[in-house]
Short mmCIF file of C-alpha atoms (C1' of nucleotides) in Angstrom, two decimals:
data_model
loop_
_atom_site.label_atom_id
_atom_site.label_comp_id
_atom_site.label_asym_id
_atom_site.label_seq_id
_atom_site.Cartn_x
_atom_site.Cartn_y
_atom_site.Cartn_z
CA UNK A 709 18.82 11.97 -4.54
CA UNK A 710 16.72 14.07 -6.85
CA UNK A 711 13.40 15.75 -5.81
CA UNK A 712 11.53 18.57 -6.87
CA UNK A 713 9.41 20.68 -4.93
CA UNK A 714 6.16 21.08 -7.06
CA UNK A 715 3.01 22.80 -5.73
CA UNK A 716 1.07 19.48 -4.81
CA UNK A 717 4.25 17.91 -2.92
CA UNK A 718 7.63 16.72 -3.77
CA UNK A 719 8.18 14.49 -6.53
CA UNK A 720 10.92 12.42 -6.11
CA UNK A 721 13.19 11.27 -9.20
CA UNK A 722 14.07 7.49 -9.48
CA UNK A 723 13.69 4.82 -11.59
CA UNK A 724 14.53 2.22 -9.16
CA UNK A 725 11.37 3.06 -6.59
CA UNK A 726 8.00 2.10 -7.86
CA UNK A 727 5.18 2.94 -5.57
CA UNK A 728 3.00 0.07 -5.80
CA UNK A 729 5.16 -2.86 -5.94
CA UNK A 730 6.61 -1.05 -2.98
CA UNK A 731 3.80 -1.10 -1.20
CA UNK A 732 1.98 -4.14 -2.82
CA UNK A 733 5.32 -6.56 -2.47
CA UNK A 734 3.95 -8.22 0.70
CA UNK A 735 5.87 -6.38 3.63
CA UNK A 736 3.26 -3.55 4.89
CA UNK A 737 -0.52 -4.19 5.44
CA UNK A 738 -1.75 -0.29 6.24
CA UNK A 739 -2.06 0.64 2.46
CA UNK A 740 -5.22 1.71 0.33
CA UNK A 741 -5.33 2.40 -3.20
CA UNK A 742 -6.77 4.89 -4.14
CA UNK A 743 -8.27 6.18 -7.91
CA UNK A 744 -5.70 7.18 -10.52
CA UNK A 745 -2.83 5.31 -9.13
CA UNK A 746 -2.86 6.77 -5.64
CA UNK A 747 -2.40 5.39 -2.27
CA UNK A 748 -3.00 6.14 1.01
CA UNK A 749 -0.44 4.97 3.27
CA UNK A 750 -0.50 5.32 7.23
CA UNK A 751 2.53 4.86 8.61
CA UNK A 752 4.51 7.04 11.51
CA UNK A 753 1.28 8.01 13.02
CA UNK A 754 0.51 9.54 9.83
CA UNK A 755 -1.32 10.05 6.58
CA UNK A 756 0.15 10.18 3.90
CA UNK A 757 -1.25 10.12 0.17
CA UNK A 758 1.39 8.83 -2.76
CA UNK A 759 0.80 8.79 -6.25
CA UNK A 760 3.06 6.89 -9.01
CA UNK A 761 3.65 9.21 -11.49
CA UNK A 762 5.72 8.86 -14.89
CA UNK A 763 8.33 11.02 -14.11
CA UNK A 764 8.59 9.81 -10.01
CA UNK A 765 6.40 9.03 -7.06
CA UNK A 766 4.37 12.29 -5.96
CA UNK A 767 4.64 12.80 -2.11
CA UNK A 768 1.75 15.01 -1.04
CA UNK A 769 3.66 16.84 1.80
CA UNK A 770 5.96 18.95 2.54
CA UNK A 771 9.45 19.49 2.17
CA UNK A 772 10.53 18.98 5.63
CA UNK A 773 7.88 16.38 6.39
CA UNK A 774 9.54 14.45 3.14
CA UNK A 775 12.81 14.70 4.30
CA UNK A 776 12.02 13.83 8.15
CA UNK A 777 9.82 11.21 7.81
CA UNK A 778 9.53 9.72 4.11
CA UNK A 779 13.05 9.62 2.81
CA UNK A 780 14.16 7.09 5.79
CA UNK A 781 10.51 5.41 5.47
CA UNK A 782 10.75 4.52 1.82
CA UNK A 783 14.65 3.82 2.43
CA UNK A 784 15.39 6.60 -0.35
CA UNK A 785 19.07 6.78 0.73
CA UNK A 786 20.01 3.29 0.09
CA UNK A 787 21.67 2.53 -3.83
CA UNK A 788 18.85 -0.08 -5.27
CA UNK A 789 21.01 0.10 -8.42
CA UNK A 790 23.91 -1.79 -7.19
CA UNK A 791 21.85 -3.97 -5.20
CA UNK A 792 20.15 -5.05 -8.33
CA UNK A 793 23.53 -5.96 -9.96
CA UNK A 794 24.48 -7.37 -7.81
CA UNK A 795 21.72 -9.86 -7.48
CA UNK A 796 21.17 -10.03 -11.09
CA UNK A 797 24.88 -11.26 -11.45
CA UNK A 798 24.19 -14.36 -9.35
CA UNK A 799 21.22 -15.97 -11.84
CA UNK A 800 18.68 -15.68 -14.45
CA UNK A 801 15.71 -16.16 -11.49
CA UNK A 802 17.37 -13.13 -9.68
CA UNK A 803 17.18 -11.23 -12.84
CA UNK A 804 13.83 -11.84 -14.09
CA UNK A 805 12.75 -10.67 -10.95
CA UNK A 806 14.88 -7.71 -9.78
CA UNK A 807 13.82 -6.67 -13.54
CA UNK A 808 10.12 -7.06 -13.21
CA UNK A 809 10.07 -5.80 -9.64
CA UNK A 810 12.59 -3.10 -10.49
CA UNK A 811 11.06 -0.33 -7.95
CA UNK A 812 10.70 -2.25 -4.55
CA UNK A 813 12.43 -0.42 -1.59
CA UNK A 814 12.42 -1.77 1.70
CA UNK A 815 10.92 -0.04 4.28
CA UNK A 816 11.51 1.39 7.55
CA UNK A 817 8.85 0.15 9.79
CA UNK A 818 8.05 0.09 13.07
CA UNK A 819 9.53 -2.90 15.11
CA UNK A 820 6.31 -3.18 17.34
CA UNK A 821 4.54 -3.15 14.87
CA UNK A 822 5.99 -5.50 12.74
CA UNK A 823 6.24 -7.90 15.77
CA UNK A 824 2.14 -7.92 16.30
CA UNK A 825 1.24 -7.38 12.69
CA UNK A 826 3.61 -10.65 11.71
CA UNK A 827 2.05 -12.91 15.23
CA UNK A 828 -1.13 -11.79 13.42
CA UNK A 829 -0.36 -13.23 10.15
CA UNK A 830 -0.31 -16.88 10.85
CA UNK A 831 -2.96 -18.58 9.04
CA UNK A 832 -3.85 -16.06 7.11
CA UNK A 833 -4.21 -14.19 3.80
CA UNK A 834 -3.29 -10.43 3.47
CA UNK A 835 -6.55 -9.21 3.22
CA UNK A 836 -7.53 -10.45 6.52
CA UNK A 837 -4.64 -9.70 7.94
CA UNK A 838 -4.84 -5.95 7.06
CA UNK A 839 -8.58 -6.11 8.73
CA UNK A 840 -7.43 -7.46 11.76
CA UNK A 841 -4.42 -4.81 11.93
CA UNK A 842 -7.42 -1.70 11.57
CA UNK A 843 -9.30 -3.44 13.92
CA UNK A 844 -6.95 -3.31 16.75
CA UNK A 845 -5.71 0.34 15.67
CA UNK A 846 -9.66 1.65 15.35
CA UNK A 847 -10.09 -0.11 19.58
CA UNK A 848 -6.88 1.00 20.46
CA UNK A 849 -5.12 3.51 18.87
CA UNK A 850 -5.89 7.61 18.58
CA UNK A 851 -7.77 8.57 15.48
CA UNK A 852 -4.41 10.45 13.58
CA UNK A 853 -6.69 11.51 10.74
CA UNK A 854 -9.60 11.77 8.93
CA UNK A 855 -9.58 10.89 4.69
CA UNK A 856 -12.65 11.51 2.50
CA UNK A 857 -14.81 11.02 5.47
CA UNK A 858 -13.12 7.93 6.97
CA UNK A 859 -11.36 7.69 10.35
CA UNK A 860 -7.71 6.54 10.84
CA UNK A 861 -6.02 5.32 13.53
CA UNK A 862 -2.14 4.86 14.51
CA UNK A 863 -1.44 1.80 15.12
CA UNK A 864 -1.63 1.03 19.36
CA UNK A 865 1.82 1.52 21.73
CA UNK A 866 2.81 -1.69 24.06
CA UNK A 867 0.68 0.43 26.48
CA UNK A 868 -2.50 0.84 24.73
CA UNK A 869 -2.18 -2.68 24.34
CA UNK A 870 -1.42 -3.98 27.67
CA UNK A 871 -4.64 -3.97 29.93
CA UNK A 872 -6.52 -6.08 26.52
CA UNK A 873 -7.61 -8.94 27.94
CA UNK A 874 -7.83 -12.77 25.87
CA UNK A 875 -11.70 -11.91 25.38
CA UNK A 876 -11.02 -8.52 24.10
CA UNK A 877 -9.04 -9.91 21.41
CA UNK A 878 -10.90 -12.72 20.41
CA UNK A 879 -13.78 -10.30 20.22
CA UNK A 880 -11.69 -8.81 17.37
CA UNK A 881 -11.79 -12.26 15.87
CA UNK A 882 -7.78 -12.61 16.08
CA UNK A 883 -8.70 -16.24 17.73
CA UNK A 884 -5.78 -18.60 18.72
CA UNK A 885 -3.35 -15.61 18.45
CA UNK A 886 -5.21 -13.70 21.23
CA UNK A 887 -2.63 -15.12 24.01
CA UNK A 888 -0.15 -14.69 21.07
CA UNK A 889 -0.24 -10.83 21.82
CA UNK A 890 -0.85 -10.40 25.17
CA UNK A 891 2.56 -12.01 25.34
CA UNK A 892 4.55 -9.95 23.50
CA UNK A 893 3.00 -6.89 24.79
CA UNK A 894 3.87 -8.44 28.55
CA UNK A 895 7.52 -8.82 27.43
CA UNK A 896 7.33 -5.35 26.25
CA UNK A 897 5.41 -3.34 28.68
CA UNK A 898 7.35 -5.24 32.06
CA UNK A 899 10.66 -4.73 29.80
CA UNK A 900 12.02 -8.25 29.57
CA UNK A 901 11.81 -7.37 25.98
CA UNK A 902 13.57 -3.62 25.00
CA UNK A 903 13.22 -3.70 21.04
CA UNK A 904 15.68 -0.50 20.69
CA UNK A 905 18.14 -2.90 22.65
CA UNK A 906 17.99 -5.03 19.58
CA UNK A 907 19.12 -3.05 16.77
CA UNK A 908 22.78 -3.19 18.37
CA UNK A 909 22.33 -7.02 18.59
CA UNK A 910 23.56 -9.47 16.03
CA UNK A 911 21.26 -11.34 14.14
CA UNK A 912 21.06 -14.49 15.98
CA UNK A 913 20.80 -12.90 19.27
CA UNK A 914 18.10 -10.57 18.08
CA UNK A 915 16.24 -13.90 16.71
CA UNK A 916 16.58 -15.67 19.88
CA UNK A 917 15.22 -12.69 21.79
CA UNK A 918 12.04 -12.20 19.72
CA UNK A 919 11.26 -16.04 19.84
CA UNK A 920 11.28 -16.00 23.53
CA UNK A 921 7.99 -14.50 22.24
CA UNK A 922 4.84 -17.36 22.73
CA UNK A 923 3.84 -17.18 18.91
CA UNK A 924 7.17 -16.14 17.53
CA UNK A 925 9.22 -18.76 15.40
CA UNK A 926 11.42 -18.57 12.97
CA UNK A 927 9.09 -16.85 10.53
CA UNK A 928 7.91 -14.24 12.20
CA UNK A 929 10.96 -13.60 13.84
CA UNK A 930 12.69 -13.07 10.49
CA UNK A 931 9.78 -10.63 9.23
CA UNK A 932 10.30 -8.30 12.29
CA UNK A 933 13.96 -8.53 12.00
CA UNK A 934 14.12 -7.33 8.34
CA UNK A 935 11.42 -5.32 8.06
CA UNK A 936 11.48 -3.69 11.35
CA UNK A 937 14.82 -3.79 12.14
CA UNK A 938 16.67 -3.70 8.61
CA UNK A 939 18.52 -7.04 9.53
CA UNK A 940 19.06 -7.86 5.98
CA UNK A 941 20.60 -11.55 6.65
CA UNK A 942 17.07 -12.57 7.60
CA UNK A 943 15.32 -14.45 5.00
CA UNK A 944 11.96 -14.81 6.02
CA UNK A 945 11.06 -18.52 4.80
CA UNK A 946 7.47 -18.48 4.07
CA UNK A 947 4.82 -20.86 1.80
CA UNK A 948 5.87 -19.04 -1.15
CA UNK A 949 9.67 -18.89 -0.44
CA UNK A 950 9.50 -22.08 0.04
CA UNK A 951 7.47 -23.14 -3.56
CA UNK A 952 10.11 -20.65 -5.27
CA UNK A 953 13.26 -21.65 -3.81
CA UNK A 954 12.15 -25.88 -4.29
CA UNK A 955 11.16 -24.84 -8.17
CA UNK A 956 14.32 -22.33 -9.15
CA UNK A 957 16.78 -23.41 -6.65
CA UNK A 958 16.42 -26.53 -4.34
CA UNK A 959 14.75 -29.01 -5.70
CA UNK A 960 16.70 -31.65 -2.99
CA UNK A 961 16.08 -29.53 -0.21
CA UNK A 962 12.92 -29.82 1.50
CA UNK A 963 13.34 -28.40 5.23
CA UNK A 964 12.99 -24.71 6.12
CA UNK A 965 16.18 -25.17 8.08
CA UNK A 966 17.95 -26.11 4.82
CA UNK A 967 16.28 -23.39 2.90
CA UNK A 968 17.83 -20.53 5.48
CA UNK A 969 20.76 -21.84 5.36
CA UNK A 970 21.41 -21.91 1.43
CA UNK A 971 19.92 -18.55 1.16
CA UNK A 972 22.41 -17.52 3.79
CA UNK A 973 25.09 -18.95 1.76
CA UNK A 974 24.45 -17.91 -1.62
CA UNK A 975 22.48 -14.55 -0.88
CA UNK A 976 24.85 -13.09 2.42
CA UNK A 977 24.05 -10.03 3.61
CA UNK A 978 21.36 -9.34 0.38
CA UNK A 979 19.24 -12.25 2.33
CA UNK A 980 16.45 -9.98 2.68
CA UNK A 981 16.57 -7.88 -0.13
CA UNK A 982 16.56 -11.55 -2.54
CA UNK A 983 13.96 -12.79 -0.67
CA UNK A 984 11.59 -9.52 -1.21
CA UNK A 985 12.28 -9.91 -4.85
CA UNK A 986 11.71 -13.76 -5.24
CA UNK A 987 8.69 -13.68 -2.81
CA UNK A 988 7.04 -10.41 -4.78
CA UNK A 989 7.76 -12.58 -8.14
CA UNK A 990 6.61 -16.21 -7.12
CA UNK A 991 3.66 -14.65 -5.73
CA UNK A 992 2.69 -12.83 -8.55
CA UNK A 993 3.14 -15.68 -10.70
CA UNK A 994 2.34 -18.36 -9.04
CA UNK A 995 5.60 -19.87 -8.88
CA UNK A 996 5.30 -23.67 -7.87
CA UNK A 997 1.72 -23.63 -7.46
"C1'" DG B 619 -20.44 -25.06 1.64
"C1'" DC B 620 -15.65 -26.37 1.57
"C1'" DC B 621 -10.85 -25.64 1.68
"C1'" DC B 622 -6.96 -23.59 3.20
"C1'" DA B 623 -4.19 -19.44 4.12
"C1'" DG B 624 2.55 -15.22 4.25
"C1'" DG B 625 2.99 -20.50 11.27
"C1'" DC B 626 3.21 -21.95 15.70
"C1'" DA B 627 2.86 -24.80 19.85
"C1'" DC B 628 2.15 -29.00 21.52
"C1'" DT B 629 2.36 -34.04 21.58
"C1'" DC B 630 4.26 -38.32 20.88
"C1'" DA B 631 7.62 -41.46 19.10
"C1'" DT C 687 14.97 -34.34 17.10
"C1'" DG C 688 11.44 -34.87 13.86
"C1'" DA C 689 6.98 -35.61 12.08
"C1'" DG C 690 2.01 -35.01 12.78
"C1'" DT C 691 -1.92 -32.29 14.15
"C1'" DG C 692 -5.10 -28.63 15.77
"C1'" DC C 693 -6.03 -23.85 15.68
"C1'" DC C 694 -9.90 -18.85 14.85
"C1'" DT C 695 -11.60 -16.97 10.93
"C1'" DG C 696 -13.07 -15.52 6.37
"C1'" DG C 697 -11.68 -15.09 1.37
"C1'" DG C 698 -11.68 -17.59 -2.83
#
DNA sequence: GCCCAGGCACTCA
DNA sequence: TGAGTGCCTGGG
């Protein structure tokens, strides 16, 4: 891994990790852009500006703070290269779209997180989404920082969450999903639910688990599991997974069910990494639409 | 103003 | 077991 120390931050080298179709690629919601290709990003109860710049992403930070925190965030580790080739060997869809959305990395978020930010996403476009997210962090997180004169809060623990009532949530307009939360917080604050416990889980158990979970299918499950939990056989079958795999690779196959289980098949253990790609790619383009 | 979103639970056959 | 329907809300 190559990264220089420079006296705004550490730049780190690498073709294959583009900052905004990292960030923009549909798996994260607390992201701003900022002027001149810059980002604020809030993640691990921090700020943190980025900048995409042509010779590597600019981390404004330090060393230590890079290395601690941002490396395993922005999954800086992992060899994107042979991933790619991997993919690209399988079809021409794979390649079009590992090659337009060469810099994607997968990141490292928070399971809790992921699990209320993905019950929160039903029925909804990202930009509401990402509202509803800063709503509940502004009520019930701690402000972390302050940027250019706006306040930022981490995103709430099971325990900030857990004496919310139904009305406090609706009052945050999440509406039908209100009960949605307060159950999984339950599971997690009583600990029928231990999310560490389910990183040493399999995939299916870990599915079942979450889905115990009023307001957790199949969907949602799958987001928290790959994006939360880096279960990369989870393909998280969504509207526009569904338009892209009918029009590239499925045209007979019309049930979700069906969907999982070719993507299982053909994609293995890249599930989630195919998926990220296809779903950046259709969405960009409109695939099926 | 209308339509429908990055799903899910519930109902009914 | 599968298909049909309602759901809060606000962006497009």
């Amino acid at each position: 891994m190559a990264y220089f120390i420079t006296q705004d931050g550490i730049l780190y080298n690498d073709k294959d990790f583009d900052i905004k179709q990292t960030l923009e690629c549909g798996q994260c919601f607390r992201f701003y852009p900022l002027p001149q290709g810059q980002y604020l990003v809030i993640a691990k109860d921090k700020l943190l500006v980025v900048k995409q710049e042509q010779s590597g992403v600019l981390f404004y930070c330090n060393e230590k703070e890079f290395l601690e925190l941002w490396q395993d965030y922005f999954d800086l580790t992992r060899d994107y290269c042979q991933i790619k080739k991997t993919l690209c060997e399988k079809d021409i869809y794979l390649k079009d779209a590992t090659q337009e959305k060469f810099g994607l990395r997968l990141l490292h978020q928070e399971p809790w997180e992921m699990l209320i930010s993905f019950i929160l996403s039903q029925n909804k476009q990202i930009p509401h989404i990402k509202k509803l997210i800063e709503a509940i962090s502004k009520s019930y997180g701690d402000l972390i920082g302050t940027f250019e004169d706006v306040n930022y809060y981490s995103f709430p623990t099971p325990n900030q969450l857990k004496d919310a009532s139904d009305e406090a949530f609706r009052n945050l307009k999440v509406g039908f999903r209100a009960p949605y939360l307060i159950d999984a917080t339950q599971h997690v604050v009583s600990g029928r639910l231990v999310l560490d416990d389910l990183y040493k889980l399999s995939y299916d158990e870990a599915k079942t688990k979450l889905m115990m979970i009023k307001g957790v299918g199949e969907k949602v499950a799958d987001c928290v599991l790959l994006y939360g939990f880096g279960k990369y056989e989870a393909f998280p079958t969504d509207v526009w997974i569904k338009r892209v795999m009918l029009y590239y690779y499925a045209s007979h196959i019309s049930k979700e069910n069906e969907i999982r289980n070719f993507a299982k098949d053909y994609f293995g253990n890249l599930a989630g990494f195919a998926q990220q790609y296809l779903f950046y790619h259709a969405r960009d383009h409109k695939i099926g639409k």
